[in-house]
Amino acid sequence: MTHQKTATLLRIAAFFLTAVGIAMVIRRTLAIAGLIPSFNPSGAAPFDGGFAQHPVLTFMHILPGMLFMLLGPWQFMPGIRSRYPLFHRISGRIYIICGYIVGASALCMPFIMLPIGGVNEAAASILFSIFFLICISKAWWHIMQKNIAAHREWMIRAFAIGLAVSTVRPVIGLFFAFSGLPPQVFFGTAFWIGFTLHAVVAEVWINETKP
């Protein structure tokens, strides 16, 4: 498969996962507001219960996260960069600011809320939150140094990790459908699978497209 076809498939996947992420934010917002019931499999504790107990932290995480996912795909479209450089620069700054808010709030969440997947989920969240913040910081540093190639690489890593939460949900769905295990057992594993998969795909694409 050529790079052009692969790039097209990755853009389609990015827009699809962005749509999944936006749907997740809308659903969680409605659940916290009490407008729709929280997901409650097999009579277990509602998934949105912990988020509803900490709405400020939750909205600090999901609302900038939605903006991060919306702006992300446009950062990697050459036509946007060349035709609308001012939009690219301004949206890029908003993207990075949102990234810091998302990463910092994600890092705090396991210490404030009880993760559904326990220590396993908390470990994945903490590790990839730190890595995500490093990616955002490196992307910002390199663009300030006018190192466009390095900036691009760290932006790809940041976007891949930020978008991984949208992949975690289908993985969780597969566990529900086929494993027969309670969510407390497989939630952490689903987080590791989703985030690791995105990190690997990002590295492969970076190495395949280096000048």
Short mmCIF file of C-alpha atoms in Angstrom, two decimals:
data_model
loop_
_atom_site.label_atom_id
_atom_site.label_comp_id
_atom_site.label_asym_id
_atom_site.label_seq_id
_atom_site.Cartn_x
_atom_site.Cartn_y
_atom_site.Cartn_z
CA MET A 1 0.00 0.00 0.00
CA THR A 2 1.36 3.43 -0.94
CA HIS A 3 1.93 6.18 1.60
CA GLN A 4 -0.84 8.22 0.01
CA LYS A 5 -3.39 5.44 0.47
CA THR A 6 -2.20 4.78 4.00
CA ALA A 7 -2.44 8.48 4.81
CA THR A 8 -5.99 8.56 3.47
CA LEU A 9 -6.97 5.56 5.60
CA LEU A 10 -5.39 7.13 8.68
CA ARG A 11 -7.30 10.38 8.08
CA ILE A 12 -10.56 8.44 7.74
CA ALA A 13 -9.77 6.56 10.94
CA ALA A 14 -8.91 9.81 12.71
CA PHE A 15 -12.19 11.45 11.71
CA PHE A 16 -14.12 8.32 12.69
CA LEU A 17 -12.46 8.13 16.11
CA THR A 18 -13.01 11.86 16.55
CA ALA A 19 -16.73 11.29 15.95
CA VAL A 20 -16.69 8.46 18.50
CA GLY A 21 -14.97 10.74 21.00
CA ILE A 22 -17.48 13.54 20.50
CA ALA A 23 -20.34 11.07 20.94
CA MET A 24 -18.72 9.88 24.19
CA VAL A 25 -18.50 13.45 25.50
CA ILE A 26 -22.14 14.17 24.63
CA ARG A 27 -23.34 10.93 26.21
CA ARG A 28 -21.35 11.49 29.41
CA THR A 29 -22.55 15.10 29.66
CA LEU A 30 -26.18 14.02 29.31
CA ALA A 31 -25.67 11.21 31.85
CA ILE A 32 -24.11 13.54 34.43
CA ALA A 33 -26.96 16.00 33.87
CA GLY A 34 -29.44 13.18 34.53
CA LEU A 35 -31.02 13.46 31.10
CA ILE A 36 -30.19 9.88 30.14
CA PRO A 37 -29.51 6.82 32.32
CA SER A 38 -25.93 5.85 33.03
CA PHE A 39 -24.69 2.57 31.58
CA ASN A 40 -25.17 -0.05 34.28
CA PRO A 41 -24.25 -3.57 33.12
CA SER A 42 -25.53 -6.54 35.10
CA GLY A 43 -26.63 -4.39 38.00
CA ALA A 44 -23.10 -3.14 38.71
CA ALA A 45 -22.35 0.42 39.78
CA PRO A 46 -23.16 2.92 36.99
CA PHE A 47 -20.13 3.77 34.89
CA ASP A 48 -20.81 7.50 35.16
CA GLY A 49 -21.19 7.47 38.95
CA GLY A 50 -17.62 8.51 39.71
CA PHE A 51 -17.69 11.23 37.06
CA ALA A 52 -20.98 12.59 38.40
CA GLN A 53 -19.40 12.90 41.86
CA HIS A 54 -16.60 15.05 40.42
CA PRO A 55 -18.27 17.07 37.64
CA VAL A 56 -15.74 19.94 37.62
CA LEU A 57 -12.78 17.62 37.03
CA THR A 58 -14.81 15.59 34.55
CA PHE A 59 -15.77 18.58 32.43
CA MET A 60 -12.22 19.95 32.65
CA HIS A 61 -11.19 16.69 31.02
CA ILE A 62 -13.88 15.93 28.45
CA LEU A 63 -14.69 19.40 27.06
CA PRO A 64 -11.09 20.38 26.18
CA GLY A 65 -10.70 16.78 25.05
CA MET A 66 -13.51 17.21 22.55
CA LEU A 67 -11.90 20.40 21.20
CA PHE A 68 -8.53 18.63 21.04
CA MET A 69 -10.02 15.85 18.94
CA LEU A 70 -11.86 18.29 16.69
CA LEU A 71 -8.76 20.37 15.96
CA GLY A 72 -6.33 17.46 15.71
CA PRO A 73 -7.07 16.15 12.19
CA TRP A 74 -6.82 19.63 10.67
CA GLN A 75 -3.28 20.02 12.02
CA PHE A 76 -2.06 17.27 9.71
CA MET A 77 -3.71 18.37 6.47
CA PRO A 78 -1.14 19.99 4.14
CA GLY A 79 -3.81 21.95 2.29
CA ILE A 80 -4.92 23.67 5.49
CA ARG A 81 -1.33 24.49 6.49
CA SER A 82 -0.50 26.01 3.10
CA ARG A 83 -3.77 27.84 2.34
CA TYR A 84 -4.73 28.97 5.83
CA PRO A 85 -1.48 29.42 7.80
CA LEU A 86 -3.05 31.79 10.35
CA PHE A 87 -5.81 29.28 11.14
CA HIS A 88 -3.20 26.54 11.38
CA ARG A 89 -1.10 28.51 13.89
CA ILE A 90 -4.02 29.67 16.05
CA SER A 91 -5.74 26.28 16.08
CA GLY A 92 -2.39 24.67 16.85
CA ARG A 93 -1.97 26.84 19.94
CA ILE A 94 -5.51 26.04 21.09
CA TYR A 95 -4.80 22.36 20.40
CA ILE A 96 -1.71 22.42 22.62
CA ILE A 97 -3.44 24.33 25.44
CA CYS A 98 -6.32 21.85 25.36
CA GLY A 99 -3.78 19.03 25.35
CA TYR A 100 -2.19 20.29 28.55
CA ILE A 101 -5.59 20.54 30.26
CA VAL A 102 -6.59 17.06 29.08
CA GLY A 103 -3.27 15.52 30.12
CA ALA A 104 -3.16 17.19 33.54
CA SER A 105 -6.77 16.29 34.35
CA ALA A 106 -6.24 12.69 33.17
CA LEU A 107 -3.19 12.46 35.43
CA CYS A 108 -5.25 13.63 38.42
CA MET A 109 -8.28 11.43 37.83
CA PRO A 110 -6.92 8.08 39.13
CA PHE A 111 -6.00 9.77 42.42
CA ILE A 112 -9.42 11.39 42.87
CA MET A 113 -11.85 8.93 41.30
CA LEU A 114 -11.85 5.18 41.80
CA PRO A 115 -11.08 3.69 38.34
CA ILE A 116 -13.46 0.96 37.22
CA GLY A 117 -10.49 -1.23 36.31
CA GLY A 118 -8.68 -0.59 39.58
CA VAL A 119 -4.90 -0.37 39.77
CA ASN A 120 -4.42 -1.77 36.26
CA GLU A 121 -6.49 1.00 34.68
CA ALA A 122 -4.92 3.63 36.94
CA ALA A 123 -1.42 2.53 35.92
CA ALA A 124 -2.26 2.80 32.21
CA SER A 125 -3.89 6.20 32.69
CA ILE A 126 -0.97 7.62 34.66
CA LEU A 127 1.73 6.28 32.34
CA PHE A 128 0.11 7.45 29.12
CA SER A 129 -0.94 10.79 30.64
CA ILE A 130 2.70 11.50 31.45
CA PHE A 131 3.79 10.40 27.98
CA PHE A 132 1.05 12.53 26.42
CA LEU A 133 2.20 15.62 28.34
CA ILE A 134 5.78 14.95 27.27
CA CYS A 135 4.63 14.74 23.63
CA ILE A 136 2.74 18.03 23.86
CA SER A 137 5.71 19.74 25.52
CA LYS A 138 8.18 18.42 22.96
CA ALA A 139 5.91 19.49 20.10
CA TRP A 140 5.67 23.01 21.55
CA TRP A 141 9.43 23.20 22.17
CA HIS A 142 10.37 22.11 18.67
CA ILE A 143 8.00 24.52 16.93
CA MET A 144 9.42 27.35 19.02
CA GLN A 145 12.85 26.26 17.78
CA LYS A 146 11.53 26.18 14.17
CA ASN A 147 12.27 22.46 13.95
CA ILE A 148 9.27 21.53 11.84
CA ALA A 149 10.17 17.87 11.32
CA ALA A 150 10.57 17.13 15.04
CA HIS A 151 7.45 19.18 15.81
CA ARG A 152 5.45 17.06 13.37
CA GLU A 153 6.66 13.82 14.95
CA TRP A 154 5.68 14.83 18.49
CA MET A 155 2.35 16.22 17.31
CA ILE A 156 1.58 12.85 15.71
CA ARG A 157 2.43 11.06 18.96
CA ALA A 158 0.31 13.46 21.01
CA PHE A 159 -2.71 13.17 18.73
CA ALA A 160 -2.43 9.38 18.58
CA ILE A 161 -2.40 9.09 22.37
CA GLY A 162 -5.15 11.69 22.80
CA LEU A 163 -7.36 9.83 20.34
CA ALA A 164 -6.71 6.41 21.89
CA VAL A 165 -9.58 6.80 24.35
CA SER A 166 -11.95 6.46 21.37
CA THR A 167 -10.36 3.11 20.50
CA VAL A 168 -10.58 1.90 24.09
CA ARG A 169 -14.40 1.96 23.88
CA PRO A 170 -14.72 -0.57 21.01
CA VAL A 171 -12.16 -2.76 22.79
CA ILE A 172 -14.32 -2.62 25.92
CA GLY A 173 -17.32 -3.53 23.76
CA LEU A 174 -15.50 -6.61 22.46
CA PHE A 175 -14.70 -7.69 26.02
CA PHE A 176 -18.37 -7.27 26.96
CA ALA A 177 -19.46 -9.28 23.94
CA PHE A 178 -17.03 -12.17 24.06
CA SER A 179 -15.15 -12.44 27.36
CA GLY A 180 -17.93 -12.93 29.90
CA LEU A 181 -15.73 -11.15 32.46
CA PRO A 182 -16.90 -8.33 34.73
CA PRO A 183 -15.74 -4.82 33.70
CA GLN A 184 -13.58 -4.51 36.81
CA VAL A 185 -11.39 -7.28 35.36
CA PHE A 186 -10.95 -6.14 31.76
CA PHE A 187 -11.22 -2.34 31.87
CA GLY A 188 -7.55 -1.89 32.66
CA THR A 189 -6.52 -4.33 29.94
CA ALA A 190 -8.68 -2.47 27.42
CA PHE A 191 -6.89 0.77 28.32
CA TRP A 192 -3.47 -0.84 27.82
CA ILE A 193 -4.54 -2.29 24.45
CA GLY A 194 -6.02 0.96 23.12
CA PHE A 195 -3.19 3.27 24.16
CA THR A 196 -0.39 0.87 23.22
CA LEU A 197 -1.94 0.25 19.80
CA HIS A 198 -2.08 3.99 19.09
CA ALA A 199 1.48 4.52 20.30
CA VAL A 200 2.74 1.75 18.00
CA VAL A 201 0.79 3.01 14.97
CA ALA A 202 2.14 6.53 15.55
CA GLU A 203 5.75 5.29 15.65
CA VAL A 204 5.28 3.18 12.53
CA TRP A 205 3.82 6.10 10.59
CA ILE A 206 6.52 8.50 11.79
CA ASN A 207 9.26 6.14 10.65
CA GLU A 208 7.55 5.38 7.35
CA THR A 209 7.21 9.08 6.47
CA LYS A 210 10.52 10.50 7.66
CA PRO A 211 12.33 12.51 4.97
#
